[in-house]
XYZ file of C-alpha atoms in Angstrom:
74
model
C 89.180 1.658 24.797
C 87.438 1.003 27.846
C 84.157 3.307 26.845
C 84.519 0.927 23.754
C 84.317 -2.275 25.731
C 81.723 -1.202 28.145
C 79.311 0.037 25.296
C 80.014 -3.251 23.599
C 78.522 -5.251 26.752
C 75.902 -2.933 27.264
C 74.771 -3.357 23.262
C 74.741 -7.319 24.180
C 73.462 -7.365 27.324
C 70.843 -5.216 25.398
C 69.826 -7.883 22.686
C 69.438 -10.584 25.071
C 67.573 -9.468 27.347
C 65.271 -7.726 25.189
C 62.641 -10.281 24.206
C 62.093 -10.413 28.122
C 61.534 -6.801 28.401
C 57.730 -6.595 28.677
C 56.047 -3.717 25.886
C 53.121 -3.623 28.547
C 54.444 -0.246 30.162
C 54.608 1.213 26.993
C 52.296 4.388 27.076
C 49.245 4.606 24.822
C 45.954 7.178 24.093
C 42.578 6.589 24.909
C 39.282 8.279 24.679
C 37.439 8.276 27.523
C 33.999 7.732 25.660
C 31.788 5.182 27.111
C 31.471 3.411 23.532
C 34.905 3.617 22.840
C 36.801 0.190 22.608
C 40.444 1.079 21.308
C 43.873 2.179 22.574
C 45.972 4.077 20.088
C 49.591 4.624 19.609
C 49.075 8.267 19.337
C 46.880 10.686 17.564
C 46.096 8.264 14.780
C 42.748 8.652 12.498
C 40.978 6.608 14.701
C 41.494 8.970 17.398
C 39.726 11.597 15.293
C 36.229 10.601 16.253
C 36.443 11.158 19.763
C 34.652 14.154 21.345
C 35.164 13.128 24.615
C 38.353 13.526 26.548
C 41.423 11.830 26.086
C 43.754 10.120 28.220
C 47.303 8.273 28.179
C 47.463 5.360 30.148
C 49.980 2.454 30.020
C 49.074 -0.653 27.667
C 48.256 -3.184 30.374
C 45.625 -0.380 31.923
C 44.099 -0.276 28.602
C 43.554 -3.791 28.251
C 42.716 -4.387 31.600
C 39.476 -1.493 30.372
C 38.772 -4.085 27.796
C 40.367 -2.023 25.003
C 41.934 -3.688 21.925
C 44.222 -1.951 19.816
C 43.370 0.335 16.940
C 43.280 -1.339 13.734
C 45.075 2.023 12.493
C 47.890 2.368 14.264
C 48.825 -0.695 15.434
């Protein structure tokens, strides 16, 4: 009973506090082209034109390159 009780707080605490939870740590894939202007979710099609390396960095790194999201994926 007490698992049940403790899960049931957790669950609420959960939904409140979730719209405060920033998505900015989230991580996401980039190519590390000088022409490239996008962060992707994963390996979208986007991602298939890149013949440079690729890298996963966090969302807020990506924008803070100047990258917008992929028009794809996101």
């Amino acid at each position: 009973m007490k698992v049940m009780v403790a899960r049931y707080i957790y669950f609420i605490l959960f939904i409140f506090l979730l719209p405060f939870v920033s998505a900015d740590n989230t991580k996401v894939l980039i190519c590390l082209s000088s022409n490239a202007s996008k962060y992707h979710s994963g390996y979208c099609r986007g991602m298939k034109r890149c013949t440079h390396a690729e890298m996963w960095v966090t969302k807020s790194e990506a924008k803070l390159m100047g990258r917008t999201p992929c028009l794809y994926c996101y």
